[in-house]
Every structure is written in C-alpha cells, then in structure tokens.
Coordinates of C-alpha atoms in Angstrom, one line a residue:
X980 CA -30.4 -3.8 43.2
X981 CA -32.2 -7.3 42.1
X982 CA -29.3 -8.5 40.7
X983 CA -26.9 -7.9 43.7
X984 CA -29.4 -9.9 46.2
X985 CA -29.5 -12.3 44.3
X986 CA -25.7 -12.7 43.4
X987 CA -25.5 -12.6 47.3
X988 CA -28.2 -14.9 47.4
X989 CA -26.1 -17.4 45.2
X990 CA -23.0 -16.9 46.7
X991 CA -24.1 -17.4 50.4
X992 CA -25.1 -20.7 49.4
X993 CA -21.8 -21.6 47.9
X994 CA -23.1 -21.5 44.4
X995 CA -19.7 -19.5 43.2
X996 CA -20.2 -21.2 39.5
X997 CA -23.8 -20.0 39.5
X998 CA -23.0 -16.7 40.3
X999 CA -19.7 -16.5 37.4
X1000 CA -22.6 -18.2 35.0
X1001 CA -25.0 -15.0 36.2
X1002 CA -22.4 -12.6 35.5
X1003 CA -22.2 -14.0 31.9
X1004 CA -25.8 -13.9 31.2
X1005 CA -25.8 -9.9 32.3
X1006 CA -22.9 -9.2 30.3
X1007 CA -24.2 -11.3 27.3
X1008 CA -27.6 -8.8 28.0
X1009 CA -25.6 -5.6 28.3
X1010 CA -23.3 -5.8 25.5
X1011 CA -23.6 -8.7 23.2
X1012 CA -27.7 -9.5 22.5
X1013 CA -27.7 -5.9 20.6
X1014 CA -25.5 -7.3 18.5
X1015 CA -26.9 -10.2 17.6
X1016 CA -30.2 -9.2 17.5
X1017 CA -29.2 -6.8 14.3
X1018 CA -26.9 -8.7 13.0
X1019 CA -29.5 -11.9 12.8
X1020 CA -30.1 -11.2 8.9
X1021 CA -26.7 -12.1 8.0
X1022 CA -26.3 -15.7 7.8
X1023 CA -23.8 -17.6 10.0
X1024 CA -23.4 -21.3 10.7
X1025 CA -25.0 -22.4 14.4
X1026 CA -23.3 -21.2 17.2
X1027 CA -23.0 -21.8 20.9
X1028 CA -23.2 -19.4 23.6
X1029 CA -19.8 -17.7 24.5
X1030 CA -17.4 -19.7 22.3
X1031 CA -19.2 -18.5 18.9
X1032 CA -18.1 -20.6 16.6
X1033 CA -14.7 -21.5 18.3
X1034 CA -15.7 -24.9 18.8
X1035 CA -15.5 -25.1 14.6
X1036 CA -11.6 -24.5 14.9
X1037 CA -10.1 -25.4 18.2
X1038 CA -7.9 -28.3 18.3
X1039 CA -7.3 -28.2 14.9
X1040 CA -4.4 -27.5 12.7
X1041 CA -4.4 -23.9 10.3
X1042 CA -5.0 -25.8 6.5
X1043 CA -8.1 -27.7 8.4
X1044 CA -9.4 -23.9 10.2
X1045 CA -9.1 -22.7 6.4
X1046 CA -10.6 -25.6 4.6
X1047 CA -13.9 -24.9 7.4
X1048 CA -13.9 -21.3 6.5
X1049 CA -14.1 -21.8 2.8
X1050 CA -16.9 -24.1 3.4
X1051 CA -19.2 -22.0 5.9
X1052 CA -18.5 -19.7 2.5
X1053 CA -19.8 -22.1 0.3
X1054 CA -22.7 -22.9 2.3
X1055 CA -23.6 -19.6 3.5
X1056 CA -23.2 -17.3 0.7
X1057 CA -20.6 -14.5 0.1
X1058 CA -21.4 -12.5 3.3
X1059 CA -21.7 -14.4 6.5
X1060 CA -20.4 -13.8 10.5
X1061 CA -18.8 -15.9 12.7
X1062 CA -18.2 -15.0 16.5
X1063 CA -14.7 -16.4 17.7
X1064 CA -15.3 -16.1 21.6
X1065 CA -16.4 -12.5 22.2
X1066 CA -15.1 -11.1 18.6
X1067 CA -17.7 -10.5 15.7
X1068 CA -16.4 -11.0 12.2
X1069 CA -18.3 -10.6 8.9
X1070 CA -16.3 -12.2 6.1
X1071 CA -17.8 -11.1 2.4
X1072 CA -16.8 -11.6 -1.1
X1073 CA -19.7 -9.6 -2.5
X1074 CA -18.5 -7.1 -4.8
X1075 CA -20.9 -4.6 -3.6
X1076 CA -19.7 -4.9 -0.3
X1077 CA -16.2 -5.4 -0.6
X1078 CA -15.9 -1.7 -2.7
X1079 CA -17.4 -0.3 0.3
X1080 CA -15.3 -1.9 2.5
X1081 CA -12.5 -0.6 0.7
X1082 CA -13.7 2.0 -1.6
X1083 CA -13.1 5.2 0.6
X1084 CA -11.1 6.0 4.1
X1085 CA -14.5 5.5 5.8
X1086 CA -13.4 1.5 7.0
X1087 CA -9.6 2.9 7.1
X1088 CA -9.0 1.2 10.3
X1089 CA -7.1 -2.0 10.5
X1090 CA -9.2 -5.3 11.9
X1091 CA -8.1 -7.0 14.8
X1092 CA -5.6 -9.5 13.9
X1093 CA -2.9 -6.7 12.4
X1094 CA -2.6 -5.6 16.4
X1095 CA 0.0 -8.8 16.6
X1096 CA 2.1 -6.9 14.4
X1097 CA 2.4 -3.7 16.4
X1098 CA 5.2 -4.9 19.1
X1099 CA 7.8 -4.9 15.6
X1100 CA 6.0 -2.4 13.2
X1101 CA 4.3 -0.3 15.7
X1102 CA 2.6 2.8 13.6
X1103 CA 3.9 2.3 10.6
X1104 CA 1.8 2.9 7.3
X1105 CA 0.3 -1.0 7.6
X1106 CA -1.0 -0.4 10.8
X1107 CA -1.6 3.0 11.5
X1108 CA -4.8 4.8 11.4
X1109 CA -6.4 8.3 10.7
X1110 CA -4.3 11.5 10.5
X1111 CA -1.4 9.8 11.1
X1112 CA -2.0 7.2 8.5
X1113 CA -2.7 9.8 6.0
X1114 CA 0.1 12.1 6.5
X1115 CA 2.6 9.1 6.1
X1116 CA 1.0 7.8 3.2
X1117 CA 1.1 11.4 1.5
X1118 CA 4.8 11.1 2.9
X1119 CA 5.6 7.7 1.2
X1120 CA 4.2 7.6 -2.3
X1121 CA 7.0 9.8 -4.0
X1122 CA 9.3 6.9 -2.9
X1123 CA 7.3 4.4 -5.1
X1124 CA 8.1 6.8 -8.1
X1125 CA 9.1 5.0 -11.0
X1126 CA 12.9 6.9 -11.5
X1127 CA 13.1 5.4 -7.7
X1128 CA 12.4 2.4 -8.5
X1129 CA 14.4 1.9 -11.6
X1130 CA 17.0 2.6 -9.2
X1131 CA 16.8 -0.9 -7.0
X1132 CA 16.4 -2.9 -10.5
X1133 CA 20.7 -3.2 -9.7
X1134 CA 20.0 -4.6 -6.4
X1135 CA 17.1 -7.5 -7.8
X1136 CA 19.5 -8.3 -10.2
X1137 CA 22.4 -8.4 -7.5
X1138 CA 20.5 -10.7 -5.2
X1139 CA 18.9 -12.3 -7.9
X1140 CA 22.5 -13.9 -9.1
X1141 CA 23.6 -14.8 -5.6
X1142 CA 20.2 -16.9 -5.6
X1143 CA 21.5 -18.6 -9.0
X1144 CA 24.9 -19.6 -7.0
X1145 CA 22.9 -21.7 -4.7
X1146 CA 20.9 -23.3 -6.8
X1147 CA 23.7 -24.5 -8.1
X1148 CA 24.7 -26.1 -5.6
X1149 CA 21.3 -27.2 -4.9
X1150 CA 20.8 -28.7 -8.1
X1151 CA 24.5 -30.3 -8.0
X1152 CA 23.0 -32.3 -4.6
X1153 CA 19.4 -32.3 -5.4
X1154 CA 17.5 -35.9 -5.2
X1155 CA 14.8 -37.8 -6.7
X1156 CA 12.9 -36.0 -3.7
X1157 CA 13.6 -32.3 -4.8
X1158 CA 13.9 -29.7 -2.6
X1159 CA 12.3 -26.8 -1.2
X1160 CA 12.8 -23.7 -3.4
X1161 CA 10.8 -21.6 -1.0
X1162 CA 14.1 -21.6 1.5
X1163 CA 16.0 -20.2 -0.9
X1164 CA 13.7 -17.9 -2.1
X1165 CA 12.9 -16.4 1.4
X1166 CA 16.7 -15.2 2.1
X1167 CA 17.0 -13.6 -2.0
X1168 CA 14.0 -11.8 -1.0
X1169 CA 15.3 -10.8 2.5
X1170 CA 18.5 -9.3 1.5
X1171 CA 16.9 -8.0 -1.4
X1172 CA 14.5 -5.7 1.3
X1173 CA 16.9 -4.8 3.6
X1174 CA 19.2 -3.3 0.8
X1175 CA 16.8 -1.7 -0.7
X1176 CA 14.8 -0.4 2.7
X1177 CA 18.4 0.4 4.9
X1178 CA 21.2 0.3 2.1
X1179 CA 22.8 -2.2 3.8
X1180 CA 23.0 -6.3 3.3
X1181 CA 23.0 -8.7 6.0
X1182 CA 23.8 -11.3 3.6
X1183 CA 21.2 -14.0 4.5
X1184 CA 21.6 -16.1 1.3
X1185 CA 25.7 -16.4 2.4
X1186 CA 25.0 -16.9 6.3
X1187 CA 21.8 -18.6 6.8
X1188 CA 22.5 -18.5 10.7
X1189 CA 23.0 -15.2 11.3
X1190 CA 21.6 -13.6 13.9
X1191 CA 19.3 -11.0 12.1
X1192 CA 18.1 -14.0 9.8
X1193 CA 17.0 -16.2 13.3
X1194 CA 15.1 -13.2 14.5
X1195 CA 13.2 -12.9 11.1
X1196 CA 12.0 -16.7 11.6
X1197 CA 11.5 -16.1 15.4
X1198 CA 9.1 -13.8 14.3
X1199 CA 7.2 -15.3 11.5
X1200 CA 6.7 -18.3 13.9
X1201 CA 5.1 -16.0 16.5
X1202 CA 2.9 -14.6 14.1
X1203 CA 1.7 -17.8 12.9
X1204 CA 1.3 -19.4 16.8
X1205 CA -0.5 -15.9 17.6
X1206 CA -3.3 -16.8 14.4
X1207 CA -4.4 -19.8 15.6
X1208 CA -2.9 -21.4 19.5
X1209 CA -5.9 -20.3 21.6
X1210 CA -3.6 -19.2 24.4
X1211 CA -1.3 -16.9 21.9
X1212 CA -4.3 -15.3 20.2
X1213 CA -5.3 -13.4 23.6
X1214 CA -2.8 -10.7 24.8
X1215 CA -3.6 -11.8 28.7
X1216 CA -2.8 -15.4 27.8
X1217 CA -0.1 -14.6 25.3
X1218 CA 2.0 -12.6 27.9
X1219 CA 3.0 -16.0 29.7
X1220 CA 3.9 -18.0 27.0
X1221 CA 7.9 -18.8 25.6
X1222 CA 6.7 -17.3 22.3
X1223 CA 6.0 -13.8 23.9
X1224 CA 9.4 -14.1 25.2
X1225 CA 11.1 -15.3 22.1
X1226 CA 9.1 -12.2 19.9
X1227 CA 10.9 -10.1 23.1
X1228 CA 14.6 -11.5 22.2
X1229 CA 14.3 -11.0 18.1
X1230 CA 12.6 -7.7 18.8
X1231 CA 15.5 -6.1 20.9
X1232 CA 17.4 -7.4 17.7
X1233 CA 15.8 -6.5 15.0
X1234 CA 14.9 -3.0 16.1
X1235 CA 18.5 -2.8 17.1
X1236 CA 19.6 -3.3 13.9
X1237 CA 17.7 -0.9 12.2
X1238 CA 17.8 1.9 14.8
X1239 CA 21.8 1.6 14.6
X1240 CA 21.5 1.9 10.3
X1241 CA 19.2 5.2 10.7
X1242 CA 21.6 6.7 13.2
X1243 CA 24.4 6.0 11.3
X1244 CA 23.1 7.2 8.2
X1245 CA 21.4 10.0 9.7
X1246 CA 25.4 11.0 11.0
X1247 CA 26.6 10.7 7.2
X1248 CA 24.3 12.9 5.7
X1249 CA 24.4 15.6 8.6
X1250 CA 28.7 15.0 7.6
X1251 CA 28.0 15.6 4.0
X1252 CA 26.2 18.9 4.4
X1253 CA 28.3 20.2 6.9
X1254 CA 31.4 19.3 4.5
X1255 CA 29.1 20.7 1.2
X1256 CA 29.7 17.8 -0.6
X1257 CA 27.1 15.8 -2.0
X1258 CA 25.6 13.0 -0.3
X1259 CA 24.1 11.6 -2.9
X1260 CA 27.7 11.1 -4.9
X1261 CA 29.8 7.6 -4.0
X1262 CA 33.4 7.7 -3.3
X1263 CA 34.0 7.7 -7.0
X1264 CA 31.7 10.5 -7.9
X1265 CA 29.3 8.7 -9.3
X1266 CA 25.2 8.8 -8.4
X1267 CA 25.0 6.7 -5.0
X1268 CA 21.5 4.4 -5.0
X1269 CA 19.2 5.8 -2.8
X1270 CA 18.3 3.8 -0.1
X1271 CA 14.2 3.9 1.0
X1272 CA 16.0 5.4 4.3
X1273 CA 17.8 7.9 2.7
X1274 CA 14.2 9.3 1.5
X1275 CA 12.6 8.9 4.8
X1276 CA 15.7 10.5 6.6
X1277 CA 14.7 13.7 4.5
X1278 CA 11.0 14.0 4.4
X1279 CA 9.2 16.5 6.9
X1280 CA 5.7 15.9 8.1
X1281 CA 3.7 19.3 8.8
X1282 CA 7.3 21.0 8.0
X1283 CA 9.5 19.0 10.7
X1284 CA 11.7 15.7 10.0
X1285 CA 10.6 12.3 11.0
X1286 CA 12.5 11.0 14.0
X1287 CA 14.3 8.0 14.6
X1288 CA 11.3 6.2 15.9
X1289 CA 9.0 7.4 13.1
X1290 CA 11.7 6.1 10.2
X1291 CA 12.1 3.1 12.1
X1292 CA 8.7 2.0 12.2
X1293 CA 8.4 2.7 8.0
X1294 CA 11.6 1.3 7.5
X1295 CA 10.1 -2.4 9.8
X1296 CA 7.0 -2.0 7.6
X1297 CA 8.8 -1.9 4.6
X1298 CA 10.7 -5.0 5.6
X1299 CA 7.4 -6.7 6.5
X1300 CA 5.4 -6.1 3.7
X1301 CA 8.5 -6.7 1.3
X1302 CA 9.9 -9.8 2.5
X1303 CA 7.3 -12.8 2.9
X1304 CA 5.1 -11.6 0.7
X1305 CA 7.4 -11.7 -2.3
X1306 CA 8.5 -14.6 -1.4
X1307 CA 5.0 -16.2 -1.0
X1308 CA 4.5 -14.8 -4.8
X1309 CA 7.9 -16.1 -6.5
X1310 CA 7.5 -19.8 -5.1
X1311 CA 3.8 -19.8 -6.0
X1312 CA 4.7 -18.9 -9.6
X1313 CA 7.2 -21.4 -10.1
X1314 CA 5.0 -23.8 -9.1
X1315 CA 2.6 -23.1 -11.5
X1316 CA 5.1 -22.3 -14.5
X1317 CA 6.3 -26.1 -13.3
X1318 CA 2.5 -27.2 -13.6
X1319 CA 2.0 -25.7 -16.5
X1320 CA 5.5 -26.6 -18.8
X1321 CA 4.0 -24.4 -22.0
X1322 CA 3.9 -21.3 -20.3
X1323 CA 7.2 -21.5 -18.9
X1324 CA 8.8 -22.1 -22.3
X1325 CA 6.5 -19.3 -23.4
X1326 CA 8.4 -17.2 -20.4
X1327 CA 11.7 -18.6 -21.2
X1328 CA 11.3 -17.6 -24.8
X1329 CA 10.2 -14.0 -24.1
X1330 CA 13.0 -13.6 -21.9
X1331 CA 15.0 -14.9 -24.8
X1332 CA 13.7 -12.3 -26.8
X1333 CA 14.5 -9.8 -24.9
X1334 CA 17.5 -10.3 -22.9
X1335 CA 19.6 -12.6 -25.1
X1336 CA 21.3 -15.6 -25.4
X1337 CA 23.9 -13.9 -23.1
X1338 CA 22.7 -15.1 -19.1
X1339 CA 25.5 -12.7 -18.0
X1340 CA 23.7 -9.8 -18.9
X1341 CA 21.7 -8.1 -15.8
X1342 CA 18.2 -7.2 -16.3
X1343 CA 17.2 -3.7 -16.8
X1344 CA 14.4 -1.7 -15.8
X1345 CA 13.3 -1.3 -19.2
X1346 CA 14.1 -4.8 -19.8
X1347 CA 11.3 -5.7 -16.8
X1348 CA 8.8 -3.5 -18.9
X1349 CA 9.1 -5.6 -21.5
X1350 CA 8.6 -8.7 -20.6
X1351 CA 4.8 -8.8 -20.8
X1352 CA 3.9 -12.8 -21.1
X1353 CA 6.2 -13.2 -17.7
X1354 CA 3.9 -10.0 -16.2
X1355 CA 0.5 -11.9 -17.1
X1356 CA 2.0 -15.1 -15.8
X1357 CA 2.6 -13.3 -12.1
X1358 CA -0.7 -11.7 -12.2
X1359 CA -2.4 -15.0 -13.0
X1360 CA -0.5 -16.8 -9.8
X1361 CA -1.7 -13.9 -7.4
X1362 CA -5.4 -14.5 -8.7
X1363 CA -4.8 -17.8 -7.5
X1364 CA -2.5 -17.5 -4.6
X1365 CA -2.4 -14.0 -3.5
X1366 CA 0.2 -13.4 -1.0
X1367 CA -1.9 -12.1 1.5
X1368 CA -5.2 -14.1 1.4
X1369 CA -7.1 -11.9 3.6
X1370 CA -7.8 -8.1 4.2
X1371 CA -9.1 -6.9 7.4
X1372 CA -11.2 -3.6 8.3
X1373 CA -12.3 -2.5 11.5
X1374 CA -16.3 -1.0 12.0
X1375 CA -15.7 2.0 14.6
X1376 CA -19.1 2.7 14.3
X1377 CA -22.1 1.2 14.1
X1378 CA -23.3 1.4 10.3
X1379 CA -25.7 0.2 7.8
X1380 CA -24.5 -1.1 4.7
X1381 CA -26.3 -2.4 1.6
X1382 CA -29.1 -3.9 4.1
X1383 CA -26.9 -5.1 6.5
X1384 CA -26.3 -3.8 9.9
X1385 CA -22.8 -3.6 11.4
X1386 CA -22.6 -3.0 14.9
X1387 CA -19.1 -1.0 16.2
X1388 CA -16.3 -3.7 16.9
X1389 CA -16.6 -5.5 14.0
X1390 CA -14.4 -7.1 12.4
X1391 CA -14.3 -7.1 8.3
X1392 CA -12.4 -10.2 6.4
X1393 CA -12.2 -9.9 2.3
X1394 CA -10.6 -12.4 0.6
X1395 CA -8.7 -11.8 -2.3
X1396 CA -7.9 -15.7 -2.3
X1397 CA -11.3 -16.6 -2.3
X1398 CA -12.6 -13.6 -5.1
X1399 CA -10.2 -14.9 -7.2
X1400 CA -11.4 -18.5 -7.2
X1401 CA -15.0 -17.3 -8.3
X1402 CA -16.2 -18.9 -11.1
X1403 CA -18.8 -16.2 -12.0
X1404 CA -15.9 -13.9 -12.2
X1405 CA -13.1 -15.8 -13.3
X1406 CA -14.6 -18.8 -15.3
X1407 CA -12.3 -22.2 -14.5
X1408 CA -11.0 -20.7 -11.5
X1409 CA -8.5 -23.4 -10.6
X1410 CA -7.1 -23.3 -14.4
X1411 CA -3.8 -21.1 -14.4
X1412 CA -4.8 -18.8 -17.9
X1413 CA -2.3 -16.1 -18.0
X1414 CA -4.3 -15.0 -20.9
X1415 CA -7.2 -14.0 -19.3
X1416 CA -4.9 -11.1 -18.0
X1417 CA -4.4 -9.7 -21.6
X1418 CA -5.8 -6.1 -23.0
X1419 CA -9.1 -6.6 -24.1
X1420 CA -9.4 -9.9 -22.4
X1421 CA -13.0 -10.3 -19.9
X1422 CA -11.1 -9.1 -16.9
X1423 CA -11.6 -5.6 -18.1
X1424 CA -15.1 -6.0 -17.6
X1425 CA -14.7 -6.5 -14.2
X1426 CA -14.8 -4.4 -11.1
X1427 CA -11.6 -3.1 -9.6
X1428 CA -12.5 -5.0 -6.9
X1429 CA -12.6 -8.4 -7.8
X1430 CA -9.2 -8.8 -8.6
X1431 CA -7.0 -7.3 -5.7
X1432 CA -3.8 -9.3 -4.5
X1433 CA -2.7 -6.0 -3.6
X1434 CA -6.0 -4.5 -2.1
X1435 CA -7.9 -1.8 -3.5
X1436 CA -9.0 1.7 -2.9
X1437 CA -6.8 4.1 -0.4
X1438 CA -5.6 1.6 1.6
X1439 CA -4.0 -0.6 -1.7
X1440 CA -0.2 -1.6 -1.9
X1441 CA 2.1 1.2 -2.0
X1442 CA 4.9 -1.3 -2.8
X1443 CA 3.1 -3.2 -5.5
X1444 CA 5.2 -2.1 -8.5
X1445 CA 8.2 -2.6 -6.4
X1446 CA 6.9 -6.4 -5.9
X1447 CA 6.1 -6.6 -9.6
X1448 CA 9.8 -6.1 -10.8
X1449 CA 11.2 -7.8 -7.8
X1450 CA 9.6 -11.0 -8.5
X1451 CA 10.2 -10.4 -12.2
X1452 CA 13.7 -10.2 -11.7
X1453 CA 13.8 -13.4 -10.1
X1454 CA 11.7 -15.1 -12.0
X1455 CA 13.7 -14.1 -15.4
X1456 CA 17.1 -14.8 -14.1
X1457 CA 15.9 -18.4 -12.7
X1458 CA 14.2 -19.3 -16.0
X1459 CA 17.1 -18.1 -18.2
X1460 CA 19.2 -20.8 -16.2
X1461 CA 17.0 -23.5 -15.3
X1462 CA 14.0 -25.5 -16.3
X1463 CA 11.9 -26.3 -13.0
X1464 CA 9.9 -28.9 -12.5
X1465 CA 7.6 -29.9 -9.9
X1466 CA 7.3 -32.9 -7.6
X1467 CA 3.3 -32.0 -7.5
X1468 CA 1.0 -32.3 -10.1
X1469 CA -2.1 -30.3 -11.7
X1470 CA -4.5 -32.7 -9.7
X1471 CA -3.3 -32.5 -6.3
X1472 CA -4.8 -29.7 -4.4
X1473 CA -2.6 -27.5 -2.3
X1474 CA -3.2 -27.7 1.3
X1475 CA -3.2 -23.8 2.5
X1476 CA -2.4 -22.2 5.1
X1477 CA -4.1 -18.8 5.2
X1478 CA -1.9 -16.8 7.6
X1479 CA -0.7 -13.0 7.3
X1480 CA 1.3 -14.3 4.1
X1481 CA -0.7 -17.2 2.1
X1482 CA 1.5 -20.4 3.1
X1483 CA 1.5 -24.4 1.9
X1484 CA 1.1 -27.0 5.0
X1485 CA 3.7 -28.8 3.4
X1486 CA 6.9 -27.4 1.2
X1487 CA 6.3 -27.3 -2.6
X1488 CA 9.2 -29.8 -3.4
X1489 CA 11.0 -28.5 -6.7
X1490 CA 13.7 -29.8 -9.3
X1491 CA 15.4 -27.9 -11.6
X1492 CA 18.1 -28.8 -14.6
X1493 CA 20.1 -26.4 -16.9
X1494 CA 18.8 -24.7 -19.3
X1495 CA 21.0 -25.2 -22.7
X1496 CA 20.6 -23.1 -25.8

C-alpha cells in the first residue's frame, strides 16, 4: 500500500526514472539481498549494484574476459562468485567441492549457458535433465561398447588418409608463414562424425563449401557471439539480432539433413525385415558397419522405439560433442609434439614399432591399444588444454555444501583447464610431461577429480574412448608422414579463448616436411 503511494507520488511529479530506480530497489529486496546476504562468505571481487561484475568484461574481447577470470581465481582462492547482471555464478577448483559437484546425480542439471545449445540439440543426452536424462543415458552406453567401437577404427583411418591428401598439398604450397592445421583438422573430424553418427559422408574435406559444412560454421559462430556480445547472451535481446536469424537458416539445414538420413534409414531397415534378409549384411554379404543411427533406430525406452525426433536430437548431440571437441584436442597435441621435438620422435618411433615401415598399412584397433607413449602424450595435452575448459551445473535448490551456502539459481563453473594447471596437483603445470601419465606415476595418488577433460562422475563423457582412438588415429597416420613443426615457441603463452570448445585467439600456424625412413 506504501509503496504504491509513493510510486504515484513519484510519478505524478514526473519522476519516471525515480520510480524505474524504486522498482529496482524492491526487486533487489524481494529476490536478490537473500542471496547475497548467504552467499557473503564466499569471496568475490567488488561489485556494483545490478551489473555484478559485468563491468569486469563488457567491451572486451573473449582471451581478455578469460585472462580476468583466471585472475579473480588467483586472487580470490579456488571458490569464489561473480554476478553477471542478475545471474549468480560460483566458479571452484576445490577438489572437495568439485566431487560434489559432480560426484552423484544430485547437481545433474545443466548451468545456464548449455540453454544456447538447445535450438540444434534440443534434449539430447548433453542437455537433458532427470528421468529423461537417465533413461537415455541407460539407452546409449551399449553403443560405446568396445566391439562397437572397434568397428569405426575403418572410418578414422578412412578420413584420416583423405586428411594426409591435403596436407599434401598443403605442404607442396606452404610458406615461411605456415599454415593453419586446425582448418584442416576441423573437416577430418567432421566427416569422421557424421559417418560414424548417420553412416553417411558429406565429404567436407573434398567440398569445403558445401552447404552442410557453412551451416556447421554458422553455428559455431553463433555459439561463440551468444558467450560473450551482451545483446546475444540474453534471449529477449538475442531474438533481434542477424545471428538469431542466421542460427534459423543453418538450423532448418542441419536438422534437415539429419531428419532426411533417419527416415531413410529407418525405410531400409523396415525393407529388410519385411524382405527377412539381414540388414546388417552389405550387398556383398559381408558384416555392414553399424552406424550410431542404426543402434538408436532400434533401442526402445520403457519398451517403445525412439521416434524421429528423439534419434535426431542423439544423433545432433553426437555431432556436437564429436566434432569441435576432437578437433580442439588433435591441433592442441600437435602443437605440443611440435613444442616438444623429443616426444614426437618418441611417438613417431612407437608408431614405428608397431605399425611398420609400411605407411600404407591402416591402423587397427588393436594397433590404437598399443600405442601407449602416443596415449600419454594426448592425455598430457588435455591436462593442459582440455577441449572443453569449463563444466557447468545448475543448483535447483537451495543447499549447503562444505560451509558454503548455495541459494537455488545458481550457476556452478569447474574448470578442468584451470585443475589442470595446479601446481599442488600437477607440479610444473605449464611443462608438457607425458610421463607423469605413466602406471605408478603421482597421478595415481590423485583424486578422480582433479584430472577430468572428460568430466567426472555420472554426467562424464560417454564418447571419451571414441575420442581417444579418433584422435589417435590421426595423430599416428600424420606423424608416420610428416614431421611438424611449429611457428610458436615454448615461451610464448597461448592467448585462449575459453568458449564451449577451448579455442586460440589467434590460429596455431604449423609446418610440416616428409617424414623419410
């Protein structure tokens, strides 16, 4: 009753901005002073009133916003908050924390910044939540089964050659300047994932312009503008903008494409059974690949089959997750093995060992299992350069934990980046030791959750073995070819980008020559 007389008060006087500035100060008493008030034993840097800390980041560009956030780290301890407008987040690299952050399905929920992701992957398994979540994931893990996965070694090794053909050419072209090995990298990776996810190629390494390949950029680049332009982060702002209707265009596209593979798939394999032949047989007779499609196409969820929509949205999370991310990993790897010239000959003469002298022969899955220096070397690179440098959780509820209370809403950011750069847990942080990766080496002291480049707890990778042979595959068949060398050296510090997908500001230029032997 007070408060309406005198917003009528105000208004009659013509102090409009007076009563908007009222308005705040209620809604900052109703909803937001509970929150800081039992929050206020977590440290944070100053703040103002509501822009948080916004004024920290706006204006500037991503590797800057990153560069801060590692420093409020630094200064404030492992576990701090920062407000970003009306949004709460608590970023922690305590290990206590971080297990029960990701220890059990209690934080299951998905923090705030994955919602950009649900116009392409809608509920798939990244994104989903609860029952649903569950169910699918239940669904999913036989088709990360080993004798599956042994399976899509043909198609890493496929890819993998057509990946040696251009740098070929590359490296028939290349300058004193280098070139970027990421590009390259991105579409081997991308028709690798759609082969293996849909059975099909698009055949990005051969046609660069195609349009499923623009829509796949279209959309990285609204991901990235939705991270950190003020007026893309905010779904009423965002709406207005080109990018929203660019994401519209590659959307239609993308889900086109994939919707028209499970239909058509879905026909062959109703035309199989009805004929009693076996659809998992080839032309010739021999044992077809299956495709992570095929699986989904016959896997029942409470004893029905998942629908077009549901196998869509696994089959765009699949793509997602598989794509970048591998990428991100592969040309993070190669930088270091260029950074670091002894352990790529130490790769190049493991891979000797067990391949051969014979670069035509493909690699095998056994082959993969064997080539344990070249495993320790990609473990080491995702300790330093994870490909997704932070995890997010959602608090649904308000909850006390370790000390600390989190009021509902929060948002939870771990960073596998920045656990991995801790010198109490991995002593010279910054020195790439594949070593430290062997049996009986310290790391084995550790906590489960202070190495995770592919999370931890229920929520952790389904797809990380997958990635594992993937980028061994393309490491292997690079090395057995080439030397590389890079343009960068050991004390030049990286300019990050920490997006969805851990990114350089600036391309890692890379030169390669012939191996002979």
């Amino acid at each position: 009753m007070v408060a309406t007389v005198v917003i009528n008060i105000l208004f009659c006087t013509g102090g409009l901005l007076s009563v908007l500035v009222l308005i705040g100060v209620v809604l900052y008493f109703v909803k937001y002073k509970h929150m800081i008030d039992i929050t206020a034993n977590i440290p944070s840097p100053p703040y103002l009133p509501i822009v948080g800390h916004g004024h920290h980041m706006v204006g500037k560009p991503p590797h800057e916003n990153f560069r801060t956030i590692l420093g409020f780290g630094k200064k404030y301890g492992p576990t701090f908050k920062i407000w970003l407008g009306p949004e709460l987040n608590m970023l922690t690299s305590n290990l206590k924390d971080v297990e029960v952050f990701l220890g059990t399905t209690r934080f299951n929920d998905k923090a705030q910044e994955y919602a950009t992701l649900e116009p392409w992957l809608r509920e798939g398994l990244l994104t989903s939540r609860g029952r649903k979540w569950h169910s699918r994931r239940k669904v999913l893990t036989p088709a990360f089964h080993f004798k599956i996965l042994e399976r899509y070694v043909d198609v890493f090794e496929k890819e993998s050659r057509i990946l040696l053909t251009n740098l070929d050419k590359e490296y028939r072209m290349q300058t004193e300047k280098g070139f970027d090995l990421y590009d390259w990298i991105n579409l081997c990776t991308l028709d690798t994932i759609c082969e293996t996810a849909m059975g099909v190629s698009v055949n990005a390494q051969t046609n660069v312009d195609s349009e499923y390949v623009r829509a796949v950029k279209t959309i990285a680049m609204v991901l990235h503008k939705r991270m950190f332009d003020i007026l893309c982060r905010f779904d009423l702002t965002y709406r207005f903008t080109r990018y929203a209707r660019e994401e519209k265009k590659a959307l239609a596209v993308l889900h086109g494409f994939t919707e028209k593979v499970i239909i058509q798939r879905r026909e062959e394999l109703l035309k199989a059974q009805n004929q009693k032949g076996d659809e998992h047989l080839d032309d010739t007779g021999s044992k077809k690949k299956m495709a992570f499609l095929d699986i989904l196409l016959q896997s029942e969820v409470d004893g029905k089959p998942l629908t077009n929509l549901d196998i869509r949205e696994e089959v765009d999370t699949f793509m997602f997750e598989g794509h970048d991310t591998t990428s991100s990993a592969v040309t993070f790897c190669f930088y270091n093995l260029a950074l670091y010239p002894e352990c790529q000959q130490k790769c190049f003469e493991e891979i000797i060992q067990v391949l051969g002298k014979d670069k035509t022969k493909p690699v095998t899955f056994e082959d993969l299992n064997n080539l344990h220096y070249v495993d320790l070397c990609v473990k080491e690179t995702l300790r330093m350069f994870p490909s997704v440098p932070l995890l997010g959780r959602k608090v649904t509820e308000e909850c006390e934990i370790n000390g600390k209370i989190i009021p509902a809403g929060t948002n939870i950011g771990i960073s596998p980046l920045q656990l991995g750069r801790l010198e109490e847990l991995f002593p010279e942080p910054n020195v790439f030791k594949p070593e430290r990766f062997e049996a009986g080496y310290s790391t084995e002291r550790l906590s489960p959750y202070a190495y995770i480049p592919f999370s931890a707890g229920p929520r952790n990778c389904i797809g990380q073995k997958f990635a594992m042979l993937e980028i061994k595959t393309i490491v292997a068949n690079v090395l057995r070819h080439y030397v590389v060398e890079c343009l960068a050296n050991k004390e030049e510090e990286l300019e990050l980008i920490a997006e969805l997908i851990l990114r350089t500001k600036d391309p890692i230029m890379f030169k390669i020559k012939p191996r002979v032997y």
